Amino acid sequence: MRILHTSDWHLGRSFHRVSLLDAQAAYLDHLVRTVREHAVDVVVVAGDVYDRAVPPLAAVQLFDDALHRLAAAGVPTVMISGNHDSARRLGVGAGLIARAGIHLRTDPGACATPVLLHDAQGDVAFYGLPYLEPALVRDSLGAPRTSHEAVLTAAMDQVRADLAARPDGTRSVVLAHAFVAGGEPSDSERDITVGGVAAVPAGVFAGVDYVALGHLHGCQTVTERVRYSGSPLAYSFSEHTHRKTMWLIDLGPGGEVAAERVDCPVPRPLVRLRGHLGTLLEDPALERHRESWVEATLTDPARPDEPMARLTERFPHTLSLVFDPERSPQDPSASYAQRLEGRDDHQVAEDFVAHVRGGNGPSAQERTVLRAVFDDVRVSDGVDEVSR
């Protein structure tokens, strides 16, 4: 069975205030064309179909058009909701849509109810694990702790139990939206840390033939059977080195996996430039970046006059300007942003406690309280967004 693995479309997202709808439409054209040209048997979309719980109308129309075209191609599609999606909104009409071969899996309670598809070698069971927010699904899944590893393990235990009850030789594919240890994150994924831990071990998914992951935006192989397709477009300058692709997976009669990357169209290259403004404006070697989307980091000791206007004369698609003067991080004139670079919210809060106490940081008990508060706020924000 030939599977096209994709994820993290983030329909409706912009890039530094530049609309990406045209680029996303071009990607979906490419996806449908790939389905036809490569004789794909099933498309899987591992979450974050939309960029937010209440997407703009243009993004919904783009999604609707993609579903119609996939259905018209006669190729089944299995998709799950991600942490950016509203599971309830995305899942509306799932029963009716399934009649057209589009299978939406957004209910955590249905993790062990597969989409059964068939080829000449028999059945393939596709299990959809939507994004599982630990605080919201722990009880319903019977997980012993409020953590990503605990709820995913509980869901996979249900999957393995269902699979064990099926005829011998039934092959299996799991779709999941999670941060799996060994994956390389970028700046554009929303933080899903719970209790200080975001990643889960790949061993959670043991016992199935292929795991189609979503959430991380770089295409990568965790193990031969556990892979991220990554996002089809770059959504931050931290992705400037990414090769944006989809996975073309051939699932053999005994569960063998052969994988090939299919490149996605690139609307415009990304580049990060760094140096003194004069150098960026005059270096002839940089002329090749004239049509790229540019993030420029200026290292001049003093802020130059009108830097953005001058940069856009040479690089018309400059979208981001960062100032990082050449000085030590310990320099008292270092910017607040520089001092906070690489530190998460919890670490910043601990630093604040140490500052107001004259250098004495929080105790172990206070750290636990701080961590719990940050987790509660993150979950509350997610619930509020989904319920809108």
mmCIF file of C-alpha atoms in Angstrom:
data_model
loop_
_atom_site.group_PDB
_atom_site.id
_atom_site.type_symbol
_atom_site.label_atom_id
_atom_site.label_comp_id
_atom_site.label_asym_id
_atom_site.label_seq_id
_atom_site.Cartn_x
_atom_site.Cartn_y
_atom_site.Cartn_z
ATOM 1 C CA MET A 1 0.000 0.000 0.000
ATOM 2 C CA ARG A 2 1.405 3.379 -1.004
ATOM 3 C CA ILE A 3 0.888 6.097 1.600
ATOM 4 C CA LEU A 4 1.496 9.827 1.211
ATOM 5 C CA HIS A 5 2.386 11.203 4.662
ATOM 6 C CA THR A 6 1.957 14.935 5.211
ATOM 7 C CA SER A 7 1.160 17.203 8.153
ATOM 8 C CA ASP A 8 1.191 20.725 9.581
ATOM 9 C CA TRP A 9 -0.490 22.552 6.724
ATOM 10 C CA HIS A 10 -1.336 25.478 9.061
ATOM 11 C CA LEU A 11 -3.849 26.834 6.571
ATOM 12 C CA GLY A 12 -4.414 30.534 7.181
ATOM 13 C CA ARG A 13 -0.977 31.214 8.602
ATOM 14 C CA SER A 14 1.070 34.166 7.409
ATOM 15 C CA PHE A 15 4.836 34.640 7.363
ATOM 16 C CA HIS A 16 5.873 37.885 9.038
ATOM 17 C CA ARG A 17 2.568 39.430 7.933
ATOM 18 C CA VAL A 18 2.916 38.105 4.368
ATOM 19 C CA SER A 19 -0.103 35.992 3.391
ATOM 20 C CA LEU A 20 0.762 32.412 2.478
ATOM 21 C CA LEU A 21 -2.651 31.438 1.110
ATOM 22 C CA ASP A 22 -1.406 31.403 -2.500
ATOM 23 C CA ALA A 23 1.601 29.289 -1.496
ATOM 24 C CA GLN A 24 -0.641 26.936 0.481
ATOM 25 C CA ALA A 25 -2.975 26.618 -2.518
ATOM 26 C CA ALA A 26 0.028 25.799 -4.718
ATOM 27 C CA TYR A 27 1.100 23.148 -2.197
ATOM 28 C CA LEU A 28 -2.342 21.512 -2.229
ATOM 29 C CA ASP A 29 -2.259 21.512 -6.049
ATOM 30 C CA HIS A 30 1.094 19.743 -5.762
ATOM 31 C CA LEU A 31 -0.311 17.242 -3.248
ATOM 32 C CA VAL A 32 -3.206 16.265 -5.506
ATOM 33 C CA ARG A 33 -0.853 16.032 -8.486
ATOM 34 C CA THR A 34 1.511 13.812 -6.461
ATOM 35 C CA VAL A 35 -1.382 11.533 -5.532
ATOM 36 C CA ARG A 36 -2.180 11.017 -9.203
ATOM 37 C CA GLU A 37 1.368 10.820 -10.586
ATOM 38 C CA HIS A 38 2.672 8.416 -7.925
ATOM 39 C CA ALA A 39 -0.409 6.176 -7.751
ATOM 40 C CA VAL A 40 -0.925 6.903 -4.061
ATOM 41 C CA ASP A 41 -3.411 4.616 -2.294
ATOM 42 C CA VAL A 42 -4.066 6.747 0.806
ATOM 43 C CA VAL A 43 -3.171 10.224 2.079
ATOM 44 C CA VAL A 44 -2.513 10.764 5.794
ATOM 45 C CA VAL A 45 -2.453 14.220 7.397
ATOM 46 C CA ALA A 46 -0.964 14.163 10.898
ATOM 47 C CA GLY A 47 -2.567 17.256 12.407
ATOM 48 C CA ASP A 48 -2.458 21.061 12.402
ATOM 49 C CA VAL A 49 -4.616 21.325 9.321
ATOM 50 C CA TYR A 50 -5.379 24.913 10.335
ATOM 51 C CA ASP A 51 -3.183 27.425 12.103
ATOM 52 C CA ARG A 52 -5.752 28.351 14.751
ATOM 53 C CA ALA A 53 -8.955 27.085 16.267
ATOM 54 C CA VAL A 54 -11.126 29.599 14.397
ATOM 55 C CA PRO A 55 -9.488 29.842 10.973
ATOM 56 C CA PRO A 56 -10.208 32.610 8.450
ATOM 57 C CA LEU A 57 -12.833 31.895 5.814
ATOM 58 C CA ALA A 58 -10.256 31.791 3.011
ATOM 59 C CA ALA A 59 -8.420 28.965 4.827
ATOM 60 C CA VAL A 60 -11.658 27.011 5.305
ATOM 61 C CA GLN A 61 -12.447 27.377 1.599
ATOM 62 C CA LEU A 62 -8.968 26.119 0.728
ATOM 63 C CA PHE A 63 -9.460 23.095 2.982
ATOM 64 C CA ASP A 64 -12.898 22.402 1.539
ATOM 65 C CA ASP A 65 -11.540 22.525 -2.003
ATOM 66 C CA ALA A 66 -8.699 20.136 -1.097
ATOM 67 C CA LEU A 67 -11.159 17.613 0.374
ATOM 68 C CA HIS A 68 -13.336 17.727 -2.743
ATOM 69 C CA ARG A 69 -10.346 17.160 -5.004
ATOM 70 C CA LEU A 70 -9.012 14.249 -2.932
ATOM 71 C CA ALA A 71 -12.454 12.673 -2.860
ATOM 72 C CA ALA A 72 -12.790 13.148 -6.618
ATOM 73 C CA ALA A 73 -9.454 11.381 -7.087
ATOM 74 C CA GLY A 74 -10.940 8.350 -5.338
ATOM 75 C CA VAL A 75 -8.066 8.188 -2.863
ATOM 76 C CA PRO A 76 -8.972 7.772 0.836
ATOM 77 C CA THR A 77 -7.627 10.412 3.226
ATOM 78 C CA VAL A 78 -7.111 9.972 6.966
ATOM 79 C CA MET A 79 -6.438 13.089 9.034
ATOM 80 C CA ILE A 80 -6.234 13.994 12.700
ATOM 81 C CA SER A 81 -6.511 17.258 14.598
ATOM 82 C CA GLY A 82 -3.347 18.879 15.971
ATOM 83 C CA ASN A 83 -2.706 21.251 18.834
ATOM 84 C CA HIS A 84 -3.479 24.257 16.611
ATOM 85 C CA ASP A 85 -6.818 22.846 15.457
ATOM 86 C CA SER A 86 -10.146 22.916 17.209
ATOM 87 C CA ALA A 87 -10.875 19.192 17.344
ATOM 88 C CA ARG A 88 -14.630 19.777 17.574
ATOM 89 C CA ARG A 89 -14.747 22.224 14.676
ATOM 90 C CA LEU A 90 -12.536 20.083 12.444
ATOM 91 C CA GLY A 91 -14.584 16.992 13.274
ATOM 92 C CA VAL A 92 -17.982 18.450 12.389
ATOM 93 C CA GLY A 93 -19.668 16.245 9.787
ATOM 94 C CA ALA A 94 -17.007 13.532 10.072
ATOM 95 C CA GLY A 95 -19.564 10.750 9.679
ATOM 96 C CA LEU A 96 -20.953 12.181 6.454
ATOM 97 C CA ILE A 97 -17.548 13.115 5.059
ATOM 98 C CA ALA A 98 -16.320 9.561 5.656
ATOM 99 C CA ARG A 99 -18.768 8.364 2.992
ATOM 100 C CA ALA A 100 -16.632 10.274 0.490
ATOM 101 C CA GLY A 101 -13.471 8.573 1.740
ATOM 102 C CA ILE A 102 -12.283 11.463 3.946
ATOM 103 C CA HIS A 103 -11.788 10.129 7.466
ATOM 104 C CA LEU A 104 -11.435 12.758 10.214
ATOM 105 C CA ARG A 105 -10.155 11.488 13.545
ATOM 106 C CA THR A 106 -10.560 14.196 16.195
ATOM 107 C CA ASP A 107 -12.083 12.318 19.165
ATOM 108 C CA PRO A 108 -9.573 11.000 21.741
ATOM 109 C CA GLY A 109 -12.127 8.368 22.718
ATOM 110 C CA ALA A 110 -11.925 6.806 19.256
ATOM 111 C CA CYS A 111 -8.149 6.219 19.172
ATOM 112 C CA ALA A 112 -8.645 2.449 18.957
ATOM 113 C CA THR A 113 -11.288 2.609 16.214
ATOM 114 C CA PRO A 114 -9.278 2.317 12.991
ATOM 115 C CA VAL A 115 -10.029 3.217 9.425
ATOM 116 C CA LEU A 116 -9.753 -0.148 7.669
ATOM 117 C CA LEU A 117 -8.400 -0.049 4.127
ATOM 118 C CA HIS A 118 -7.506 -2.966 1.881
ATOM 119 C CA ASP A 119 -4.996 -3.918 -0.770
ATOM 120 C CA ALA A 120 -4.065 -7.181 -2.471
ATOM 121 C CA GLN A 121 -2.255 -8.364 0.663
ATOM 122 C CA GLY A 122 -5.137 -7.735 3.067
ATOM 123 C CA ASP A 123 -6.195 -5.161 5.646
ATOM 124 C CA VAL A 124 -4.331 -2.093 6.826
ATOM 125 C CA ALA A 125 -5.678 -0.486 10.008
ATOM 126 C CA PHE A 126 -5.120 3.280 10.281
ATOM 127 C CA TYR A 127 -5.397 4.530 13.868
ATOM 128 C CA GLY A 128 -5.804 8.267 14.321
ATOM 129 C CA LEU A 129 -4.497 9.728 17.594
ATOM 130 C CA PRO A 130 -5.447 13.415 17.589
ATOM 131 C CA TYR A 131 -3.396 15.788 19.704
ATOM 132 C CA LEU A 132 -3.879 14.581 23.279
ATOM 133 C CA GLU A 133 -3.717 17.418 25.805
ATOM 134 C CA PRO A 134 -2.754 15.507 28.984
ATOM 135 C CA ALA A 135 -4.842 17.564 31.427
ATOM 136 C CA LEU A 136 -7.964 17.105 29.301
ATOM 137 C CA VAL A 137 -7.749 13.414 28.327
ATOM 138 C CA ARG A 138 -5.945 11.745 31.235
ATOM 139 C CA ASP A 139 -9.105 10.511 32.952
ATOM 140 C CA SER A 140 -10.933 9.389 29.819
ATOM 141 C CA LEU A 141 -7.897 7.393 28.661
ATOM 142 C CA GLY A 142 -7.165 6.002 32.108
ATOM 143 C CA ALA A 143 -3.616 7.354 32.164
ATOM 144 C CA PRO A 144 -1.812 7.153 35.529
ATOM 145 C CA ARG A 145 -0.207 10.622 35.245
ATOM 146 C CA THR A 146 -0.775 13.977 33.593
ATOM 147 C CA SER A 147 1.984 13.808 31.004
ATOM 148 C CA HIS A 148 2.330 13.369 27.266
ATOM 149 C CA GLU A 149 4.062 10.034 27.679
ATOM 150 C CA ALA A 150 1.322 8.717 29.991
ATOM 151 C CA VAL A 151 -1.632 9.653 27.777
ATOM 152 C CA LEU A 152 0.048 8.494 24.561
ATOM 153 C CA THR A 153 0.995 5.200 26.207
ATOM 154 C CA ALA A 154 -2.614 4.727 27.338
ATOM 155 C CA ALA A 155 -3.890 5.474 23.828
ATOM 156 C CA MET A 156 -1.354 3.135 22.240
ATOM 157 C CA ASP A 157 -2.260 0.374 24.702
ATOM 158 C CA GLN A 158 -5.810 0.613 23.339
ATOM 159 C CA VAL A 159 -4.489 0.547 19.777
ATOM 160 C CA ARG A 160 -2.359 -2.538 20.448
ATOM 161 C CA ALA A 161 -5.289 -4.301 22.126
ATOM 162 C CA ASP A 162 -7.529 -3.648 19.118
ATOM 163 C CA LEU A 163 -4.815 -4.738 16.696
ATOM 164 C CA ALA A 164 -4.223 -7.973 18.641
ATOM 165 C CA ALA A 165 -7.875 -8.895 18.193
ATOM 166 C CA ARG A 166 -7.701 -8.547 14.410
ATOM 167 C CA PRO A 167 -6.757 -11.303 11.946
ATOM 168 C CA ASP A 168 -3.106 -12.255 11.695
ATOM 169 C CA GLY A 169 -1.330 -10.281 9.028
ATOM 170 C CA THR A 170 -3.302 -7.068 9.586
ATOM 171 C CA ARG A 171 -0.857 -4.236 9.051
ATOM 172 C CA SER A 172 -1.044 -1.030 11.050
ATOM 173 C CA VAL A 173 -0.401 2.695 10.672
ATOM 174 C CA VAL A 174 -0.713 5.218 13.506
ATOM 175 C CA LEU A 175 -1.167 8.961 12.987
ATOM 176 C CA ALA A 176 -0.086 11.054 15.976
ATOM 177 C CA HIS A 177 0.577 14.695 16.754
ATOM 178 C CA ALA A 178 3.317 14.871 19.368
ATOM 179 C CA PHE A 179 6.922 15.785 20.147
ATOM 180 C CA VAL A 180 8.855 12.513 20.014
ATOM 181 C CA ALA A 181 12.344 12.327 21.503
ATOM 182 C CA GLY A 182 14.995 12.484 18.809
ATOM 183 C CA GLY A 183 13.038 14.995 16.743
ATOM 184 C CA GLU A 184 14.535 18.415 16.011
ATOM 185 C CA PRO A 185 12.183 21.349 16.781
ATOM 186 C CA SER A 186 12.124 24.814 15.194
ATOM 187 C CA ASP A 187 10.892 28.217 16.374
ATOM 188 C CA SER A 188 7.470 27.904 14.776
ATOM 189 C CA GLU A 189 5.914 25.062 16.781
ATOM 190 C CA ARG A 190 3.701 25.972 19.716
ATOM 191 C CA ASP A 191 5.100 24.846 23.078
ATOM 192 C CA ILE A 192 3.313 21.744 24.430
ATOM 193 C CA THR A 193 5.488 21.258 27.504
ATOM 194 C CA VAL A 194 3.775 19.688 30.526
ATOM 195 C CA GLY A 195 5.602 19.447 33.835
ATOM 196 C CA GLY A 196 8.823 20.536 32.181
ATOM 197 C CA VAL A 197 8.706 17.716 29.620
ATOM 198 C CA ALA A 198 7.524 18.018 26.019
ATOM 199 C CA ALA A 199 9.055 14.941 24.340
ATOM 200 C CA VAL A 200 7.945 11.317 24.576
ATOM 201 C CA PRO A 201 10.121 8.288 23.743
ATOM 202 C CA ALA A 202 9.645 6.654 20.352
ATOM 203 C CA GLY A 203 9.130 3.334 22.154
ATOM 204 C CA VAL A 204 5.615 4.481 23.068
ATOM 205 C CA PHE A 205 4.645 3.525 19.503
ATOM 206 C CA ALA A 206 6.072 -0.006 19.570
ATOM 207 C CA GLY A 207 4.047 -2.738 17.910
ATOM 208 C CA VAL A 208 2.816 -0.979 14.769
ATOM 209 C CA ASP A 209 4.248 -0.953 11.277
ATOM 210 C CA TYR A 210 4.415 2.795 10.603
ATOM 211 C CA VAL A 211 3.918 5.962 12.647
ATOM 212 C CA ALA A 212 3.059 9.135 10.710
ATOM 213 C CA LEU A 213 3.925 12.029 12.991
ATOM 214 C CA GLY A 214 2.979 15.676 12.960
ATOM 215 C CA HIS A 215 3.915 18.713 15.087
ATOM 216 C CA LEU A 216 7.614 19.262 14.318
ATOM 217 C CA HIS A 217 8.118 21.255 11.126
ATOM 218 C CA GLY A 218 11.279 19.594 9.852
ATOM 219 C CA CYS A 219 11.015 16.405 7.778
ATOM 220 C CA GLN A 220 12.936 13.808 9.768
ATOM 221 C CA THR A 221 13.354 10.157 10.606
ATOM 222 C CA VAL A 222 13.140 9.225 14.291
ATOM 223 C CA THR A 223 13.366 5.513 13.444
ATOM 224 C CA GLU A 224 12.754 3.696 10.175
ATOM 225 C CA ARG A 225 9.135 3.219 11.221
ATOM 226 C CA VAL A 226 8.597 6.556 13.003
ATOM 227 C CA ARG A 227 8.835 9.697 10.878
ATOM 228 C CA TYR A 228 7.850 13.354 10.706
ATOM 229 C CA SER A 229 6.811 14.699 7.333
ATOM 230 C CA GLY A 230 7.291 18.272 8.542
ATOM 231 C CA SER A 231 5.354 21.301 7.341
ATOM 232 C CA PRO A 232 5.059 21.801 3.571
ATOM 233 C CA LEU A 233 6.097 25.467 3.908
ATOM 234 C CA ALA A 234 8.541 27.309 6.144
ATOM 235 C CA TYR A 235 6.762 29.170 8.931
ATOM 236 C CA SER A 236 9.786 30.762 10.636
ATOM 237 C CA PHE A 237 13.293 31.783 9.668
ATOM 238 C CA SER A 238 14.575 28.971 11.896
ATOM 239 C CA GLU A 239 13.434 26.678 9.064
ATOM 240 C CA HIS A 240 15.679 28.302 6.461
ATOM 241 C CA THR A 241 17.791 25.129 6.148
ATOM 242 C CA HIS A 242 14.804 22.777 5.870
ATOM 243 C CA ARG A 243 14.113 20.821 2.717
ATOM 244 C CA LYS A 244 10.304 20.794 2.665
ATOM 245 C CA THR A 245 8.970 17.423 1.572
ATOM 246 C CA MET A 246 6.319 14.754 2.071
ATOM 247 C CA TRP A 247 7.017 11.078 2.723
ATOM 248 C CA LEU A 248 5.987 8.542 0.105
ATOM 249 C CA ILE A 249 5.732 5.311 2.110
ATOM 250 C CA ASP A 250 5.402 1.860 0.559
ATOM 251 C CA LEU A 251 4.022 -0.578 3.141
ATOM 252 C CA GLY A 252 4.886 -4.120 2.115
ATOM 253 C CA PRO A 253 2.811 -7.298 2.615
ATOM 254 C CA GLY A 254 4.703 -8.156 5.816
ATOM 255 C CA GLY A 255 4.775 -4.593 7.151
ATOM 256 C CA GLU A 256 8.061 -3.680 5.449
ATOM 257 C CA VAL A 257 8.586 0.074 5.063
ATOM 258 C CA ALA A 258 10.256 1.793 2.115
ATOM 259 C CA ALA A 259 10.364 5.595 2.241
ATOM 260 C CA GLU A 260 11.013 8.297 -0.357
ATOM 261 C CA ARG A 261 10.892 12.073 0.013
ATOM 262 C CA VAL A 262 8.805 14.127 -2.422
ATOM 263 C CA ASP A 263 9.797 17.793 -2.575
ATOM 264 C CA CYS A 264 7.234 20.532 -2.008
ATOM 265 C CA PRO A 265 7.150 23.757 -4.047
ATOM 266 C CA VAL A 266 9.098 26.660 -2.516
ATOM 267 C CA PRO A 267 7.348 30.029 -2.889
ATOM 268 C CA ARG A 268 10.511 31.982 -2.063
ATOM 269 C CA PRO A 269 13.860 30.949 -0.504
ATOM 270 C CA LEU A 270 14.638 31.992 3.069
ATOM 271 C CA VAL A 271 17.973 33.396 4.205
ATOM 272 C CA ARG A 272 19.424 34.735 7.427
ATOM 273 C CA LEU A 273 22.043 37.445 6.911
ATOM 274 C CA ARG A 274 24.274 38.761 9.672
ATOM 275 C CA GLY A 275 26.847 41.535 9.814
ATOM 276 C CA HIS A 276 27.351 45.291 9.739
ATOM 277 C CA LEU A 277 24.799 47.119 7.621
ATOM 278 C CA GLY A 278 27.465 48.384 5.257
ATOM 279 C CA THR A 279 28.698 44.877 4.592
ATOM 280 C CA LEU A 280 25.191 43.562 3.889
ATOM 281 C CA LEU A 281 24.566 46.414 1.465
ATOM 282 C CA GLU A 282 27.858 46.151 -0.400
ATOM 283 C CA ASP A 283 28.996 42.516 -0.389
ATOM 284 C CA PRO A 284 28.595 41.290 -4.004
ATOM 285 C CA ALA A 285 28.346 37.663 -2.808
ATOM 286 C CA LEU A 286 24.962 38.472 -1.249
ATOM 287 C CA GLU A 287 23.373 39.483 -4.545
ATOM 288 C CA ARG A 288 22.047 35.928 -4.978
ATOM 289 C CA HIS A 289 19.672 36.589 -2.066
ATOM 290 C CA ARG A 290 17.977 39.557 -3.706
ATOM 291 C CA GLU A 291 14.700 37.665 -4.287
ATOM 292 C CA SER A 292 14.765 35.735 -1.005
ATOM 293 C CA TRP A 293 12.784 36.422 2.127
ATOM 294 C CA VAL A 294 15.451 37.929 4.366
ATOM 295 C CA GLU A 295 16.020 38.119 8.097
ATOM 296 C CA ALA A 296 18.861 40.547 8.686
ATOM 297 C CA THR A 297 20.753 40.683 11.982
ATOM 298 C CA LEU A 298 22.790 43.875 12.289
ATOM 299 C CA THR A 299 25.896 43.733 14.443
ATOM 300 C CA ASP A 300 26.855 47.428 14.219
ATOM 301 C CA PRO A 301 27.946 48.799 17.625
ATOM 302 C CA ALA A 302 25.458 51.657 17.172
ATOM 303 C CA ARG A 303 22.095 51.416 15.465
ATOM 304 C CA PRO A 304 22.401 52.723 11.874
ATOM 305 C CA ASP A 305 20.019 55.288 10.403
ATOM 306 C CA GLU A 306 16.973 53.930 8.556
ATOM 307 C CA PRO A 307 18.302 50.364 8.353
ATOM 308 C CA MET A 308 15.087 48.742 7.096
ATOM 309 C CA ALA A 309 14.624 51.240 4.278
ATOM 310 C CA ARG A 310 18.219 50.821 3.180
ATOM 311 C CA LEU A 311 18.079 47.030 3.353
ATOM 312 C CA THR A 312 14.896 46.785 1.295
ATOM 313 C CA GLU A 313 16.548 48.778 -1.487
ATOM 314 C CA ARG A 314 18.914 45.863 -2.009
ATOM 315 C CA PHE A 315 16.735 43.037 -0.620
ATOM 316 C CA PRO A 316 13.118 43.982 -1.447
ATOM 317 C CA HIS A 317 11.716 41.030 0.529
ATOM 318 C CA THR A 318 13.365 41.788 3.863
ATOM 319 C CA LEU A 319 10.813 40.786 6.494
ATOM 320 C CA SER A 320 12.699 40.735 9.785
ATOM 321 C CA LEU A 321 15.309 43.059 11.265
ATOM 322 C CA VAL A 322 17.245 42.110 14.400
ATOM 323 C CA PHE A 323 19.826 44.186 16.268
ATOM 324 C CA ASP A 324 22.641 42.268 17.942
ATOM 325 C CA PRO A 325 25.561 44.639 18.565
ATOM 326 C CA GLU A 326 28.952 43.048 18.948
ATOM 327 C CA ARG A 327 29.262 43.060 22.745
ATOM 328 C CA SER A 328 29.460 40.570 25.547
ATOM 329 C CA PRO A 329 26.182 39.191 26.971
ATOM 330 C CA GLN A 330 27.478 40.385 30.361
ATOM 331 C CA ASP A 331 27.699 43.945 29.080
ATOM 332 C CA PRO A 332 25.185 46.046 31.066
ATOM 333 C CA SER A 333 24.017 47.591 27.810
ATOM 334 C CA ALA A 334 23.042 44.201 26.381
ATOM 335 C CA SER A 335 19.372 44.193 25.430
ATOM 336 C CA TYR A 336 16.701 42.544 27.527
ATOM 337 C CA ALA A 337 15.979 40.194 24.622
ATOM 338 C CA GLN A 338 19.637 39.167 24.489
ATOM 339 C CA ARG A 339 19.678 38.388 28.184
ATOM 340 C CA LEU A 340 16.569 36.207 27.820
ATOM 341 C CA GLU A 341 17.682 34.389 24.674
ATOM 342 C CA GLY A 342 17.287 30.624 25.006
ATOM 343 C CA ARG A 343 15.355 30.826 28.299
ATOM 344 C CA ASP A 344 11.766 29.629 28.589
ATOM 345 C CA ASP A 345 9.017 31.291 30.636
ATOM 346 C CA HIS A 346 9.628 29.096 33.656
ATOM 347 C CA GLN A 347 13.347 29.933 33.724
ATOM 348 C CA VAL A 348 12.571 33.656 33.381
ATOM 349 C CA ALA A 349 10.208 33.409 36.359
ATOM 350 C CA GLU A 350 12.879 31.652 38.419
ATOM 351 C CA ASP A 351 15.371 34.372 37.479
ATOM 352 C CA PHE A 352 12.890 37.007 38.658
ATOM 353 C CA VAL A 353 12.459 35.275 42.008
ATOM 354 C CA ALA A 354 16.240 35.162 42.425
ATOM 355 C CA HIS A 355 16.509 38.850 41.476
ATOM 356 C CA VAL A 356 13.966 40.111 44.036
ATOM 357 C CA ARG A 357 15.515 37.886 46.732
ATOM 358 C CA GLY A 358 18.997 39.169 46.180
ATOM 359 C CA GLY A 359 20.252 36.046 44.452
ATOM 360 C CA ASN A 360 18.351 33.304 46.258
ATOM 361 C CA GLY A 361 16.317 31.366 43.746
ATOM 362 C CA PRO A 362 13.110 29.397 44.401
ATOM 363 C CA SER A 363 13.129 26.232 46.478
ATOM 364 C CA ALA A 364 12.289 22.847 44.982
ATOM 365 C CA GLN A 365 8.723 23.181 46.273
ATOM 366 C CA GLU A 366 8.393 26.671 44.789
ATOM 367 C CA ARG A 367 9.718 25.432 41.455
ATOM 368 C CA THR A 368 6.999 22.772 41.451
ATOM 369 C CA VAL A 369 4.354 25.415 42.135
ATOM 370 C CA LEU A 370 5.692 27.667 39.371
ATOM 371 C CA ARG A 371 5.732 24.774 36.903
ATOM 372 C CA ALA A 372 2.141 23.826 37.806
ATOM 373 C CA VAL A 373 0.960 27.418 37.329
ATOM 374 C CA PHE A 374 2.572 27.689 33.901
ATOM 375 C CA ASP A 375 1.033 24.346 32.884
ATOM 376 C CA ASP A 376 -2.410 25.473 34.108
ATOM 377 C CA VAL A 377 -2.203 28.738 32.158
ATOM 378 C CA ARG A 378 -1.111 26.963 28.970
ATOM 379 C CA VAL A 379 -3.935 24.418 29.215
ATOM 380 C CA SER A 380 -6.469 27.155 30.057
ATOM 381 C CA ASP A 381 -5.370 29.205 27.032
ATOM 382 C CA GLY A 382 -5.747 26.137 24.813
ATOM 383 C CA VAL A 383 -9.205 25.336 26.141
ATOM 384 C CA ASP A 384 -10.327 28.955 25.722
ATOM 385 C CA GLU A 385 -9.129 28.994 22.114
ATOM 386 C CA VAL A 386 -10.839 25.725 21.220
ATOM 387 C CA SER A 387 -14.118 26.750 22.859
ATOM 388 C CA ARG A 388 -14.414 29.990 20.902
#
